[in-house]
Coordinates of C-alpha atoms in Angstrom, one line a residue:
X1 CA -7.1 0.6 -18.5
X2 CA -8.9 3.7 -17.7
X3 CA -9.3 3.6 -14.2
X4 CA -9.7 1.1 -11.1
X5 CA -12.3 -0.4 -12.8
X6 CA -14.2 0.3 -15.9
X7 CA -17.3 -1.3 -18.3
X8 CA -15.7 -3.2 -21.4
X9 CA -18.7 -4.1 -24.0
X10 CA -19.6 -7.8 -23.4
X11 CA -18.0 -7.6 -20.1
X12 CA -19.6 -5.7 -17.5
X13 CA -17.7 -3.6 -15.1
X14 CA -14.0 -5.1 -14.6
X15 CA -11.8 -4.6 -12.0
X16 CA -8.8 -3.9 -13.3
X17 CA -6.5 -5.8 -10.4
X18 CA -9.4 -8.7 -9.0
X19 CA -11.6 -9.6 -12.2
X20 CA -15.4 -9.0 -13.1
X21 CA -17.4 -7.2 -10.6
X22 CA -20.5 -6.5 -11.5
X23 CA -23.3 -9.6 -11.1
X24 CA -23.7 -11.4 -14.9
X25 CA -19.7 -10.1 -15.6
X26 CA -18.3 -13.5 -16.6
X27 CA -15.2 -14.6 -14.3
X28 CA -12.7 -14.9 -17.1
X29 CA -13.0 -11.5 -18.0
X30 CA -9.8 -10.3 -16.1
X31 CA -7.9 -12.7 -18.1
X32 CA -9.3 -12.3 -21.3
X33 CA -9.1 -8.3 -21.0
X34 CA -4.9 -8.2 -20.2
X35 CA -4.2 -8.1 -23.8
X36 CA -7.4 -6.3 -25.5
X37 CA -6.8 -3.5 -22.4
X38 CA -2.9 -3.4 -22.6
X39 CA -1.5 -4.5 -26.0
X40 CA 1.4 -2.2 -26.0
X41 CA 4.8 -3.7 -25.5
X42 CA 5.7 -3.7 -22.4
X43 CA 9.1 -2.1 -20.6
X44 CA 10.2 -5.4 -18.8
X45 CA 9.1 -7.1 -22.7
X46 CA 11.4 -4.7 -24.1
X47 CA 14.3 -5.3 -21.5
X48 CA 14.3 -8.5 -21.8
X49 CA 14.8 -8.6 -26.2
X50 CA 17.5 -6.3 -25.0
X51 CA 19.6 -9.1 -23.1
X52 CA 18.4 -7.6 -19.2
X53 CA 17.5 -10.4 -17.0
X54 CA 14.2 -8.7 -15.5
X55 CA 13.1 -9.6 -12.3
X56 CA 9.3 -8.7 -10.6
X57 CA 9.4 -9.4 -6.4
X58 CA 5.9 -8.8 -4.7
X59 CA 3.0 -10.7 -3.8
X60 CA 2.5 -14.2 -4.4
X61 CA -1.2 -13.6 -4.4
X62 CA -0.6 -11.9 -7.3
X63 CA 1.3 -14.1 -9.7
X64 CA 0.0 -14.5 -13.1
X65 CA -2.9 -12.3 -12.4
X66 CA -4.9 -10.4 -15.0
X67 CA -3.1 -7.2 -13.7
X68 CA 0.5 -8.8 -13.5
X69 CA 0.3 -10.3 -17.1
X70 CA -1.1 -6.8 -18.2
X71 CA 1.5 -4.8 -16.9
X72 CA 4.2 -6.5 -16.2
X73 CA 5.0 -8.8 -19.1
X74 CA 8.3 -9.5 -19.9
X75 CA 9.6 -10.1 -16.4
X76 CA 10.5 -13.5 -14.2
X77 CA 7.6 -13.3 -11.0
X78 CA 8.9 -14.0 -7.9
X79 CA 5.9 -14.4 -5.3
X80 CA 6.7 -13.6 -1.3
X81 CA 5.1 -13.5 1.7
X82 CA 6.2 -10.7 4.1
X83 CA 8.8 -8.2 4.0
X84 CA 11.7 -10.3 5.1
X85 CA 11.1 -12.7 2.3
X86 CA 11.0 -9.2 0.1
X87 CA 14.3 -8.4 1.4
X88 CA 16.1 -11.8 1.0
X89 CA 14.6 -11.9 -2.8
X90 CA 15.9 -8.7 -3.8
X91 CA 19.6 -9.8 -2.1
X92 CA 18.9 -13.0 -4.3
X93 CA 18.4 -11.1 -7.8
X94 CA 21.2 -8.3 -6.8
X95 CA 23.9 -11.5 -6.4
X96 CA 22.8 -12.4 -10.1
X97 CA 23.3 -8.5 -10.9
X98 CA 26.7 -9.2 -10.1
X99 CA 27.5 -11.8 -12.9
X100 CA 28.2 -10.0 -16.3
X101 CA 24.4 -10.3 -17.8
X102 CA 22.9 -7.0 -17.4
X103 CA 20.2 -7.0 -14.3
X104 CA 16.6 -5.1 -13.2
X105 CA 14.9 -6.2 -10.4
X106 CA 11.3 -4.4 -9.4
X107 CA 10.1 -4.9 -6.0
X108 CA 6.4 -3.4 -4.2
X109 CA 6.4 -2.8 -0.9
X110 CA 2.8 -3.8 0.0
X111 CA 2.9 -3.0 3.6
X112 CA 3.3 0.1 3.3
X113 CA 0.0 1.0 0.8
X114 CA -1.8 -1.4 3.0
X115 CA -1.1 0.5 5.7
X116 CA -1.4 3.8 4.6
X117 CA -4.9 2.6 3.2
X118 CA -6.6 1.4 6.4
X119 CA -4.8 3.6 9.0
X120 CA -5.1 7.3 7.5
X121 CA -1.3 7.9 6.8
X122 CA -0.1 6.3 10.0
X123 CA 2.0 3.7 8.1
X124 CA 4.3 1.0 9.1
X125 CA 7.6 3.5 8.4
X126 CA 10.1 1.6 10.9
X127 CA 9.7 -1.8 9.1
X128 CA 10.0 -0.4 5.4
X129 CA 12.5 1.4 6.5
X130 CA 14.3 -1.6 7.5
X131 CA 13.6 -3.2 4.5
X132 CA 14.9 -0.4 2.5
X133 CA 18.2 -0.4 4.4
X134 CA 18.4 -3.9 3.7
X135 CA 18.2 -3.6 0.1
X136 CA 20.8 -1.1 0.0
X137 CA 23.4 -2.9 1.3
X138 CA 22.7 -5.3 -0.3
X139 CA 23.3 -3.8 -3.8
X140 CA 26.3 -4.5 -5.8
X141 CA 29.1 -2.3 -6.7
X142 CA 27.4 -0.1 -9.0
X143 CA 23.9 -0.7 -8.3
X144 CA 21.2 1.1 -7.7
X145 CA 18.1 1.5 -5.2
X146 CA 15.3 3.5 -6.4
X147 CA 13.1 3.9 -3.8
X148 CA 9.8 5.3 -5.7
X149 CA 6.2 6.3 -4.7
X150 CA 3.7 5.9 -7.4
X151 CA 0.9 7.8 -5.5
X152 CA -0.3 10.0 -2.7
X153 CA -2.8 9.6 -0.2
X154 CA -6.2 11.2 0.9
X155 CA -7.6 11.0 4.3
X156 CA -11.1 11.4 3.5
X157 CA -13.5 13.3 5.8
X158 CA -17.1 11.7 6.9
X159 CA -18.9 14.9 6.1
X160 CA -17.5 14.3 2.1
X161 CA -18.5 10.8 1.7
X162 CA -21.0 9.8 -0.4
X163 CA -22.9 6.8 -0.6
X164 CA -23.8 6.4 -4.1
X165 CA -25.6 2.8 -3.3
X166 CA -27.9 4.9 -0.6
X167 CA -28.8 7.7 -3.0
X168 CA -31.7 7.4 -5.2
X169 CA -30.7 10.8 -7.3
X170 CA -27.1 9.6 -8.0
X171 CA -28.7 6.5 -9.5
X172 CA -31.0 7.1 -11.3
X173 CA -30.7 6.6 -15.2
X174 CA -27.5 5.2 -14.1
X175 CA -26.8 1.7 -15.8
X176 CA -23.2 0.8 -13.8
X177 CA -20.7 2.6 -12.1
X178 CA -16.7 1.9 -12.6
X179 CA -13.8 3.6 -11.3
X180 CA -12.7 4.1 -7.5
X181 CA -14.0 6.0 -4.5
X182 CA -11.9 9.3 -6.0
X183 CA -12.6 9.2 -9.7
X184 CA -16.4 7.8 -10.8
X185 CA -17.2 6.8 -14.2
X186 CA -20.2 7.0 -14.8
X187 CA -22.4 4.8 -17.1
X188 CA -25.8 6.0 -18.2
X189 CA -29.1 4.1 -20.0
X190 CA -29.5 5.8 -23.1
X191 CA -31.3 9.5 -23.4
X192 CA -30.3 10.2 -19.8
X193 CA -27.0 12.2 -20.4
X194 CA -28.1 15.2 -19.1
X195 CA -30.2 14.5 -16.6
X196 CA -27.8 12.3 -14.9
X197 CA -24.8 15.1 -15.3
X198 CA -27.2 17.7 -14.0
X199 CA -28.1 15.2 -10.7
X200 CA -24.5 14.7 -9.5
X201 CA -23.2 18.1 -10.4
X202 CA -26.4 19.2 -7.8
X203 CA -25.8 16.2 -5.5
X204 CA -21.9 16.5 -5.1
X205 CA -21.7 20.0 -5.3
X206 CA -18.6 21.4 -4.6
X207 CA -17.3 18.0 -3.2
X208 CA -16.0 17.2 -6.9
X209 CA -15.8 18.0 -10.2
X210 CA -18.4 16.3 -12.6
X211 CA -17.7 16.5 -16.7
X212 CA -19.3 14.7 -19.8
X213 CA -17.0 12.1 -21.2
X214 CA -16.4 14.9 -24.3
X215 CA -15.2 17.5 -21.6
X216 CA -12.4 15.1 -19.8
X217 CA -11.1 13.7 -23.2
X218 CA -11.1 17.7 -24.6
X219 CA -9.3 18.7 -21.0
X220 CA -6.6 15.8 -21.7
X221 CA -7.5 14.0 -18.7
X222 CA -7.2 10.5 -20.8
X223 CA -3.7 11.5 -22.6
X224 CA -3.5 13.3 -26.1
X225 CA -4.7 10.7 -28.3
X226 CA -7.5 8.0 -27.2
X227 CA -8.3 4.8 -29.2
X228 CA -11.7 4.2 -30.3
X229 CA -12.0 1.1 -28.6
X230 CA -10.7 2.8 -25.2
X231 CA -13.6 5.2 -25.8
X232 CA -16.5 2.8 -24.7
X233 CA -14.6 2.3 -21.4
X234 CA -14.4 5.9 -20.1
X235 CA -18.3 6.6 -18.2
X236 CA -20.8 9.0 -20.2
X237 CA -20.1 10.9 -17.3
X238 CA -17.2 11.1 -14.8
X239 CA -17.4 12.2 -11.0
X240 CA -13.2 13.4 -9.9
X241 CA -13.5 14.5 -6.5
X242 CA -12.1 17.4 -4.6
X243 CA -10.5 18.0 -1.2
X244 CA -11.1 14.7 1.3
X245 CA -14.2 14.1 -0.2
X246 CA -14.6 10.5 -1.6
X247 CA -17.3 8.9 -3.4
X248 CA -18.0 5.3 -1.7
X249 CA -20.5 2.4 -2.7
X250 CA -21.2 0.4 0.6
X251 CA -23.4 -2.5 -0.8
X252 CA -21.3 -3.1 -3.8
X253 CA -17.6 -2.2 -2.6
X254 CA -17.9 -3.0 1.2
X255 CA -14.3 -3.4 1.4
X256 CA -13.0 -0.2 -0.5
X257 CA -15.5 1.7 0.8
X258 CA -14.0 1.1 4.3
X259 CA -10.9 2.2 3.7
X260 CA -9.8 6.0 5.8
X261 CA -7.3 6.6 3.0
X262 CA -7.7 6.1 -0.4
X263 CA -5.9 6.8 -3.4
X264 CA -4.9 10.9 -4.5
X265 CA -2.4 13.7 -4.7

C-alpha cells in the first residue's frame, strides 16, 4: 500500500480503507487486493504462532474489511460502537490478560481522528481522556497502556487549496489520480510525463513539492528497496504538499475534500 489510495493494473484506483473508487474499478477489488498489497506476515500473525492471545477493539464498521484483513491479520476483531463500549472491551481482554496465557490487546480511538479531521484540531480531549483513564485502571498488575499517535494534523488554509477537479491544467494528460488531499499520485497517458510534471510544478508552485516517480524512489520516499510489482502503484508523478496547503478533488472526493484537517506532520 503506497498511499491512501493508489492505481493497481486491472483495478483502477483503490482506496486502500473503502474499496474501488474510480467509475469501471470492480467492487471486489478491496478484497482481492489485501493479500497481493500486503503479503508480508503480519505482527498480530506472528504473535499469535508465538502463543499471545491477540486482541483488535475498534469499529464494527470495520470488521473483516479489506484494510482490517490487510493489516491486521492475526488478531481476534472485536467490533464497538462508541467509546464506552471501547472501554468495557478493553477491561474485557485485560481480565483475560490476567490468566497465565500471554495477552495484547490493540484499541483505536476513532473519536478522536474524527474529530480532529472535521473540527481543525478542536478535538473531543475530555471524553478520550476519560476513556484513557478508564483503561488504565483497568490494567492488570503488570500491564501496560500505551497510549500512541500514529499521525499529526494539518489545518489547511483556503488560499492553499486546490481543486484539482476544477483545473483544466492539472488534468490534462492526466489518466487518474490516487493518493490523499496531502500526497498526489499522479497517473499520466503515455508520452505526457513531462508535460504534466512541468504543469503542476507551475500550477502548485511553492504550495508543494512535485517529483517524477524516479526522483521519490531515488530520495527514499518509498523505503530502501521497492518491489517491482509495487512499482506500477506509485503515480508517474507525485504532488507532496507543503505548509497548510492541501490538494482537494470536490467532484470525486466530496467527503475528504471537506474535511478542515487532514492528515500531516
Amino acid at each position: 500500500m503506497v498511499g491512501y489510495s493508489f492505481r493497481v493494473p486491472g483495478s483502477g484506483v483503490v482506496n486502500a480503507s473503502g474499496g474501488a473508487r474510480t467509475p469501471g474499478a470492480p467492487t471486489s477489488a478491496n478484497s482481492s487486493l489485501r493479500n497481493r498489497c500486503n503479503p508480508c506476515r503480519r505482527t498480530f500473525e506472528r504473535a499469535a504462532s508465538a502463543g499471545v492471545a491477540v486482541s483488535v477493539i475498534s469499529g464494527a464498521e470495520f470488521t473483516g474489511s479489506g484494510l482490517t484483513r490487510a493489516v491486521l491479520r492475526g488478531g481476534r476483531y472485536v467490533g464497538v460502537h462508541a467509546l464506552g463500549d471501547l472501554a468495557a472491551s478493553v477491561h474485557a481482554r485485560s481480565r483475560v490478560a490476567a490468566s497465565a496465557t500471554p495477552t495484547t490487546a490493540s484499541s483505536t480511538c476513532s473519536a478522536m481522528f474524527t474529530a480532529r479531521h472535521r473540527r481543525r484540531g478542536a478535538c473531543s480531549c475530555g471524553r478520550s481522556t476519560g476513556w484513557w483513564n478508564r483503561s488504565s485502571t483497568s490494567c492488570h498488575t503488570g500491564g501496560l497502556l500505551a497510549v500512541v499517535a500514529d499521525h499529526g494534523m494539518v489545518a489547511v488554509a483556503a488560499p492553499d487549496i486546490v481543486d484539482i477537479d476544477d483545473c483544466e491544467q492539472l488534468l490534462d494528460g492526466v489518466q487518474a489520480v490516487g493518493g490523499e488531499a496531502r500526497a498526489r499520485h499522479v497517473y499520466v497517458t503515455d508520452g505526457a510525463q513531462d508535460s504534466v510534471l512541468a504543469a503542476w510544478r507551475e500550477t502548485l508552485a511553492e504550495r508543494a513539492w512535485v517529483v517524477s516517480r524516479e526522483e521519490a524512489i531515488t530520495a527514499g520516499w518509498f523505503g530502501e528497496s521497492i518491489g517491482d510489482d509495487v512499482l506500477p502503484r506509485i503515480g508517474d508523478i507525485i504532488a507532496a504538499a507543503r505548509g497548510t496547503a492541501a490538494m482537494v478533488r470536490r467532484k470525486v472526493e466530496p467527503l475528504e475534500s471537506s474535511l478542515i484537517g487532514t492528515t500531516g506532520r
